[in-house]
Short mmCIF file of N, CA and C in Angstrom, two decimals:
data_model
loop_
_atom_site.label_atom_id
_atom_site.label_comp_id
_atom_site.label_asym_id
_atom_site.label_seq_id
_atom_site.Cartn_x
_atom_site.Cartn_y
_atom_site.Cartn_z
N MET W 28 -2.29 3.97 15.51
CA MET W 28 -3.67 4.34 15.31
C MET W 28 -4.56 3.36 16.06
N LYS W 29 -5.59 3.89 16.67
CA LYS W 29 -6.53 3.05 17.40
C LYS W 29 -7.45 2.33 16.44
N PHE W 30 -7.90 1.15 16.85
CA PHE W 30 -8.78 0.35 16.01
C PHE W 30 -10.07 1.10 15.68
N ILE W 31 -10.60 1.87 16.61
CA ILE W 31 -11.84 2.60 16.37
C ILE W 31 -11.66 3.61 15.23
N ASP W 32 -10.50 4.25 15.16
CA ASP W 32 -10.20 5.18 14.07
C ASP W 32 -9.99 4.43 12.76
N LEU W 33 -9.37 3.29 12.87
CA LEU W 33 -9.10 2.46 11.70
C LEU W 33 -10.38 1.94 11.06
N MET W 34 -11.39 1.66 11.87
CA MET W 34 -12.64 1.12 11.36
C MET W 34 -13.31 2.08 10.36
N GLY W 35 -13.24 3.36 10.63
CA GLY W 35 -13.82 4.34 9.72
C GLY W 35 -13.13 4.37 8.38
N ILE W 36 -11.85 4.08 8.37
CA ILE W 36 -11.07 4.11 7.13
C ILE W 36 -11.28 2.85 6.31
N ILE W 37 -11.22 1.68 6.96
CA ILE W 37 -11.25 0.43 6.20
C ILE W 37 -12.64 0.04 5.71
N GLN W 38 -13.67 0.74 6.13
CA GLN W 38 -15.01 0.42 5.65
C GLN W 38 -15.28 0.97 4.25
N ASP W 39 -14.39 1.83 3.76
CA ASP W 39 -14.56 2.43 2.44
C ASP W 39 -13.22 2.35 1.69
N GLU W 40 -13.22 1.72 0.53
CA GLU W 40 -11.98 1.54 -0.24
C GLU W 40 -11.39 2.88 -0.69
N LYS W 41 -12.23 3.84 -1.02
CA LYS W 41 -11.73 5.16 -1.41
C LYS W 41 -10.98 5.82 -0.26
N ARG W 42 -11.56 5.75 0.93
CA ARG W 42 -10.90 6.31 2.11
C ARG W 42 -9.61 5.56 2.42
N SER W 43 -9.63 4.25 2.22
CA SER W 43 -8.43 3.44 2.45
C SER W 43 -7.32 3.87 1.49
N GLU W 44 -7.69 4.07 0.23
CA GLU W 44 -6.70 4.51 -0.76
C GLU W 44 -6.17 5.90 -0.41
N GLU W 45 -7.05 6.81 -0.04
CA GLU W 45 -6.62 8.15 0.35
C GLU W 45 -5.69 8.11 1.55
N TYR W 46 -6.00 7.25 2.51
CA TYR W 46 -5.16 7.12 3.69
C TYR W 46 -3.76 6.64 3.29
N LEU W 47 -3.68 5.60 2.46
CA LEU W 47 -2.39 5.07 2.03
C LEU W 47 -1.62 6.10 1.20
N ARG W 48 -2.32 6.87 0.39
CA ARG W 48 -1.67 7.91 -0.40
C ARG W 48 -1.15 9.02 0.51
N SER W 49 -1.91 9.39 1.53
CA SER W 49 -1.48 10.45 2.45
C SER W 49 -0.27 10.03 3.29
N ARG W 50 -0.10 8.73 3.49
CA ARG W 50 1.03 8.22 4.27
C ARG W 50 2.23 7.86 3.40
N GLY W 51 2.11 8.06 2.10
CA GLY W 51 3.23 7.80 1.20
C GLY W 51 3.38 6.35 0.77
N VAL W 52 2.42 5.50 1.11
CA VAL W 52 2.48 4.11 0.68
C VAL W 52 2.16 4.03 -0.81
N LEU W 53 1.15 4.76 -1.25
CA LEU W 53 0.81 4.87 -2.66
C LEU W 53 1.35 6.20 -3.19
N LYS W 54 1.86 6.17 -4.38
CA LYS W 54 2.46 7.36 -4.98
C LYS W 54 1.39 8.16 -5.73
N SER W 55 1.48 9.47 -5.65
CA SER W 55 0.63 10.35 -6.45
C SER W 55 1.44 10.77 -7.67
N PHE W 56 0.88 10.56 -8.84
CA PHE W 56 1.61 10.85 -10.07
C PHE W 56 1.25 12.24 -10.59
N THR W 57 2.27 13.06 -10.82
CA THR W 57 2.07 14.38 -11.39
C THR W 57 2.70 14.50 -12.76
N SER W 58 3.56 13.54 -13.10
CA SER W 58 4.16 13.53 -14.43
C SER W 58 4.42 12.08 -14.86
N CYS W 59 4.54 11.89 -16.15
CA CYS W 59 4.77 10.57 -16.72
C CYS W 59 6.22 10.13 -16.47
N GLY W 60 6.39 8.88 -16.10
CA GLY W 60 7.72 8.34 -15.88
C GLY W 60 8.50 8.12 -17.16
N ASN W 61 7.80 8.04 -18.29
CA ASN W 61 8.47 7.80 -19.58
C ASN W 61 8.88 9.08 -20.28
N CYS W 62 7.95 10.05 -20.37
CA CYS W 62 8.23 11.25 -21.16
C CYS W 62 8.21 12.54 -20.34
N SER W 63 7.93 12.45 -19.04
CA SER W 63 7.87 13.59 -18.12
C SER W 63 6.74 14.58 -18.41
N SER W 64 5.80 14.20 -19.24
CA SER W 64 4.66 15.05 -19.53
C SER W 64 3.75 15.12 -18.30
N ASP W 65 3.05 16.24 -18.16
CA ASP W 65 2.12 16.36 -17.05
C ASP W 65 0.67 16.18 -17.51
N LYS W 66 0.50 15.70 -18.73
CA LYS W 66 -0.83 15.46 -19.29
C LYS W 66 -1.28 14.05 -18.94
N LEU W 67 -1.73 13.88 -17.68
CA LEU W 67 -2.11 12.58 -17.14
C LEU W 67 -3.59 12.56 -16.82
N GLY W 68 -4.14 11.36 -16.80
CA GLY W 68 -5.53 11.21 -16.39
C GLY W 68 -5.79 9.81 -15.88
N LEU W 69 -6.79 9.67 -15.02
CA LEU W 69 -7.22 8.36 -14.54
C LEU W 69 -8.18 7.75 -15.55
N ILE W 70 -7.95 6.50 -15.90
CA ILE W 70 -8.82 5.80 -16.83
C ILE W 70 -9.22 4.46 -16.22
N ARG W 71 -10.33 3.94 -16.61
CA ARG W 71 -10.82 2.63 -16.17
C ARG W 71 -10.73 2.41 -14.67
N GLY W 72 -10.84 3.46 -13.91
CA GLY W 72 -10.93 3.33 -12.46
C GLY W 72 -9.65 3.06 -11.71
N ASP W 73 -8.73 2.30 -12.27
CA ASP W 73 -7.53 1.96 -11.49
C ASP W 73 -6.22 2.17 -12.24
N ARG W 74 -6.27 2.90 -13.35
CA ARG W 74 -5.06 3.10 -14.14
C ARG W 74 -4.85 4.57 -14.47
N TRP W 75 -3.58 4.95 -14.58
CA TRP W 75 -3.20 6.27 -15.05
C TRP W 75 -2.81 6.16 -16.52
N LYS W 76 -3.02 7.23 -17.27
CA LYS W 76 -2.62 7.26 -18.67
C LYS W 76 -1.95 8.60 -18.97
N CYS W 77 -0.86 8.53 -19.71
CA CYS W 77 -0.20 9.73 -20.21
C CYS W 77 -0.78 9.99 -21.61
N TYR W 78 -1.38 11.15 -21.79
CA TYR W 78 -1.99 11.47 -23.08
C TYR W 78 -0.97 11.95 -24.09
N HIS W 79 0.27 12.12 -23.65
CA HIS W 79 1.34 12.53 -24.57
C HIS W 79 1.98 11.32 -25.24
N CYS W 80 2.46 10.36 -24.44
CA CYS W 80 3.13 9.18 -25.01
C CYS W 80 2.26 7.92 -25.01
N LYS W 81 1.04 8.05 -24.48
CA LYS W 81 0.04 6.97 -24.46
C LYS W 81 0.39 5.80 -23.53
N SER W 82 1.38 5.95 -22.66
CA SER W 82 1.70 4.86 -21.73
C SER W 82 0.66 4.82 -20.61
N GLU W 83 0.49 3.63 -20.04
CA GLU W 83 -0.47 3.42 -18.95
C GLU W 83 0.22 2.68 -17.82
N TRP W 84 -0.26 2.91 -16.59
CA TRP W 84 0.25 2.19 -15.43
C TRP W 84 -0.81 2.18 -14.35
N THR W 85 -0.66 1.26 -13.41
CA THR W 85 -1.64 1.13 -12.34
C THR W 85 -1.38 2.16 -11.25
N ARG W 86 -2.41 2.38 -10.43
CA ARG W 86 -2.26 3.32 -9.31
C ARG W 86 -1.33 2.75 -8.25
N ARG W 87 -1.02 1.47 -8.32
CA ARG W 87 -0.14 0.82 -7.34
C ARG W 87 1.33 0.85 -7.75
N LYS W 88 1.64 1.39 -8.91
CA LYS W 88 3.01 1.41 -9.43
C LYS W 88 3.97 2.04 -8.42
N ASP W 89 5.14 1.45 -8.31
CA ASP W 89 6.21 1.93 -7.42
C ASP W 89 5.84 1.91 -5.94
N SER W 90 4.94 1.02 -5.55
CA SER W 90 4.59 0.89 -4.14
C SER W 90 4.67 -0.57 -3.74
N ILE W 91 4.64 -0.81 -2.44
CA ILE W 91 4.65 -2.17 -1.93
C ILE W 91 3.41 -2.94 -2.38
N LEU W 92 2.34 -2.23 -2.69
CA LEU W 92 1.11 -2.87 -3.15
C LEU W 92 1.20 -3.39 -4.57
N SER W 93 2.24 -3.04 -5.30
CA SER W 93 2.41 -3.59 -6.64
C SER W 93 2.79 -5.06 -6.59
N LEU W 94 3.21 -5.53 -5.42
CA LEU W 94 3.62 -6.93 -5.25
C LEU W 94 2.45 -7.88 -5.03
N VAL W 95 1.32 -7.36 -4.56
CA VAL W 95 0.21 -8.21 -4.14
C VAL W 95 -1.12 -7.73 -4.71
N ARG W 96 -2.05 -8.65 -4.79
CA ARG W 96 -3.41 -8.30 -5.19
C ARG W 96 -4.29 -8.41 -3.97
N MET W 97 -4.58 -7.27 -3.41
CA MET W 97 -5.49 -7.23 -2.26
C MET W 97 -6.10 -5.85 -2.20
N LYS W 98 -7.20 -5.76 -1.51
CA LYS W 98 -7.87 -4.47 -1.33
C LYS W 98 -7.01 -3.59 -0.45
N TYR W 99 -7.19 -2.28 -0.60
CA TYR W 99 -6.45 -1.33 0.22
C TYR W 99 -6.78 -1.52 1.70
N SER W 100 -8.04 -1.78 1.99
CA SER W 100 -8.45 -1.98 3.39
C SER W 100 -7.79 -3.23 3.98
N GLU W 101 -7.65 -4.27 3.17
CA GLU W 101 -6.98 -5.49 3.66
C GLU W 101 -5.51 -5.22 3.95
N PHE W 102 -4.90 -4.40 3.11
CA PHE W 102 -3.50 -4.05 3.32
C PHE W 102 -3.33 -3.28 4.63
N ILE W 103 -4.23 -2.34 4.89
CA ILE W 103 -4.16 -1.57 6.14
C ILE W 103 -4.31 -2.49 7.34
N LEU W 104 -5.26 -3.42 7.26
CA LEU W 104 -5.43 -4.39 8.35
C LEU W 104 -4.19 -5.27 8.51
N CYS W 105 -3.60 -5.63 7.39
CA CYS W 105 -2.38 -6.45 7.43
C CYS W 105 -1.27 -5.69 8.16
N MET W 106 -1.12 -4.40 7.90
CA MET W 106 -0.13 -3.59 8.61
C MET W 106 -0.44 -3.53 10.10
N LYS W 107 -1.72 -3.39 10.43
CA LYS W 107 -2.12 -3.31 11.83
C LYS W 107 -1.82 -4.63 12.55
N PHE W 108 -2.14 -5.73 11.90
CA PHE W 108 -1.86 -7.04 12.50
C PHE W 108 -0.36 -7.27 12.66
N PHE W 109 0.43 -6.75 11.71
CA PHE W 109 1.88 -6.83 11.84
C PHE W 109 2.33 -6.02 13.06
N GLU W 110 1.76 -4.84 13.23
CA GLU W 110 2.08 -3.99 14.38
C GLU W 110 1.71 -4.69 15.69
N LEU W 111 0.60 -5.42 15.68
CA LEU W 111 0.15 -6.13 16.88
C LEU W 111 0.88 -7.45 17.09
N GLU W 112 1.83 -7.74 16.21
CA GLU W 112 2.70 -8.92 16.28
C GLU W 112 1.96 -10.24 16.09
N LEU W 113 0.91 -10.23 15.27
CA LEU W 113 0.30 -11.49 14.86
C LEU W 113 1.23 -12.14 13.85
N THR W 114 1.23 -13.44 13.79
CA THR W 114 2.06 -14.13 12.81
C THR W 114 1.41 -14.00 11.43
N ALA W 115 2.18 -14.30 10.40
CA ALA W 115 1.65 -14.28 9.04
C ALA W 115 0.52 -15.30 8.89
N GLU W 116 0.68 -16.43 9.55
CA GLU W 116 -0.34 -17.48 9.50
C GLU W 116 -1.65 -17.01 10.16
N GLU W 117 -1.54 -16.37 11.32
CA GLU W 117 -2.73 -15.85 12.00
C GLU W 117 -3.40 -14.73 11.18
N THR W 118 -2.58 -13.87 10.61
CA THR W 118 -3.10 -12.77 9.80
C THR W 118 -3.81 -13.30 8.56
N ALA W 119 -3.21 -14.27 7.90
CA ALA W 119 -3.83 -14.87 6.71
C ALA W 119 -5.18 -15.49 7.07
N ALA W 120 -5.24 -16.15 8.20
CA ALA W 120 -6.49 -16.77 8.63
C ALA W 120 -7.54 -15.71 8.98
N GLN W 121 -7.14 -14.65 9.67
CA GLN W 121 -8.08 -13.58 10.05
C GLN W 121 -8.65 -12.85 8.83
N LEU W 122 -7.80 -12.61 7.84
CA LEU W 122 -8.22 -11.85 6.65
C LEU W 122 -8.68 -12.74 5.50
N ASN W 123 -8.57 -14.05 5.70
CA ASN W 123 -8.95 -15.03 4.67
C ASN W 123 -8.17 -14.76 3.37
N LEU W 124 -6.85 -14.59 3.52
CA LEU W 124 -5.96 -14.34 2.39
C LEU W 124 -4.90 -15.43 2.33
N ASN W 125 -4.20 -15.48 1.22
CA ASN W 125 -3.16 -16.48 1.00
C ASN W 125 -2.00 -16.24 1.96
N TYR W 126 -1.54 -17.32 2.59
CA TYR W 126 -0.44 -17.22 3.55
C TYR W 126 0.83 -16.66 2.90
N LYS W 127 1.17 -17.11 1.69
CA LYS W 127 2.39 -16.65 1.03
C LYS W 127 2.33 -15.15 0.73
N THR W 128 1.16 -14.66 0.42
CA THR W 128 0.98 -13.23 0.18
C THR W 128 1.29 -12.44 1.45
N ILE W 129 0.73 -12.89 2.55
CA ILE W 129 0.96 -12.21 3.83
C ILE W 129 2.43 -12.32 4.24
N GLN W 130 3.02 -13.48 4.05
CA GLN W 130 4.43 -13.67 4.39
C GLN W 130 5.31 -12.74 3.57
N THR W 131 5.00 -12.57 2.29
CA THR W 131 5.75 -11.64 1.44
C THR W 131 5.65 -10.22 1.98
N LEU W 132 4.44 -9.80 2.34
CA LEU W 132 4.25 -8.46 2.89
C LEU W 132 4.99 -8.28 4.21
N PHE W 133 4.87 -9.25 5.10
CA PHE W 133 5.56 -9.15 6.39
C PHE W 133 7.07 -9.05 6.20
N ASN W 134 7.61 -9.79 5.25
CA ASN W 134 9.05 -9.70 4.97
C ASN W 134 9.41 -8.31 4.45
N LYS W 135 8.57 -7.74 3.59
CA LYS W 135 8.81 -6.38 3.09
C LYS W 135 8.72 -5.36 4.23
N PHE W 136 7.75 -5.54 5.13
CA PHE W 136 7.64 -4.65 6.29
C PHE W 136 8.92 -4.69 7.11
N ARG W 137 9.46 -5.89 7.31
CA ARG W 137 10.69 -6.03 8.09
C ARG W 137 11.87 -5.34 7.41
N ILE W 138 11.95 -5.47 6.08
CA ILE W 138 13.03 -4.82 5.33
C ILE W 138 12.94 -3.30 5.48
N VAL W 139 11.73 -2.77 5.35
CA VAL W 139 11.55 -1.32 5.49
C VAL W 139 11.93 -0.87 6.90
N LEU W 140 11.51 -1.63 7.90
CA LEU W 140 11.83 -1.25 9.28
C LEU W 140 13.32 -1.29 9.57
N THR W 141 14.02 -2.27 9.02
CA THR W 141 15.46 -2.37 9.28
C THR W 141 16.25 -1.35 8.48
N SER W 142 15.63 -0.73 7.47
CA SER W 142 16.35 0.27 6.69
C SER W 142 16.43 1.61 7.41
N PHE W 143 15.60 1.81 8.45
CA PHE W 143 15.69 3.03 9.24
C PHE W 143 16.94 2.97 10.10
N ASP W 144 17.58 4.11 10.26
CA ASP W 144 18.81 4.17 11.05
C ASP W 144 18.44 4.48 12.50
N ILE W 145 17.87 3.48 13.18
CA ILE W 145 17.42 3.70 14.56
C ILE W 145 18.54 3.48 15.57
N GLY W 146 19.64 2.89 15.13
CA GLY W 146 20.74 2.63 16.05
C GLY W 146 21.80 3.70 16.02
N LYS W 147 21.46 4.86 15.51
CA LYS W 147 22.42 5.95 15.38
C LYS W 147 22.91 6.40 16.76
N GLU W 148 24.21 6.51 16.88
CA GLU W 148 24.79 6.96 18.15
C GLU W 148 24.60 8.45 18.33
N LYS W 149 24.30 8.85 19.56
CA LYS W 149 24.17 10.27 19.87
C LYS W 149 25.54 10.87 20.13
N LYS W 150 25.73 12.08 19.65
CA LYS W 150 27.02 12.76 19.80
C LYS W 150 27.05 13.58 21.04
#
């Protein structure tokens, strides 16, 4: 994605969240993980609630974002900087975030990338 396209997304947290959800980074919940009920609702802005079993969870559940506390727009920029091959130290300085947080994310990005079977032999 070009930076000019990215700028429109990262200027609004709602758009950033929608972008991450559309790319499968954030999960969309249609049923409760505990009781499988479909009686769900968003509460307090950032949490889901099952009205059947009363369990609650964050919108970041089961995603790489559950590991870190950062804005969705910062996460998108972090992915872009990883793509551009900036170091974790440079990225942390650019985004004014904790180095260990960025290093954790970069390590997770590497794990995800190596899990793809890109070395498959052609028949």
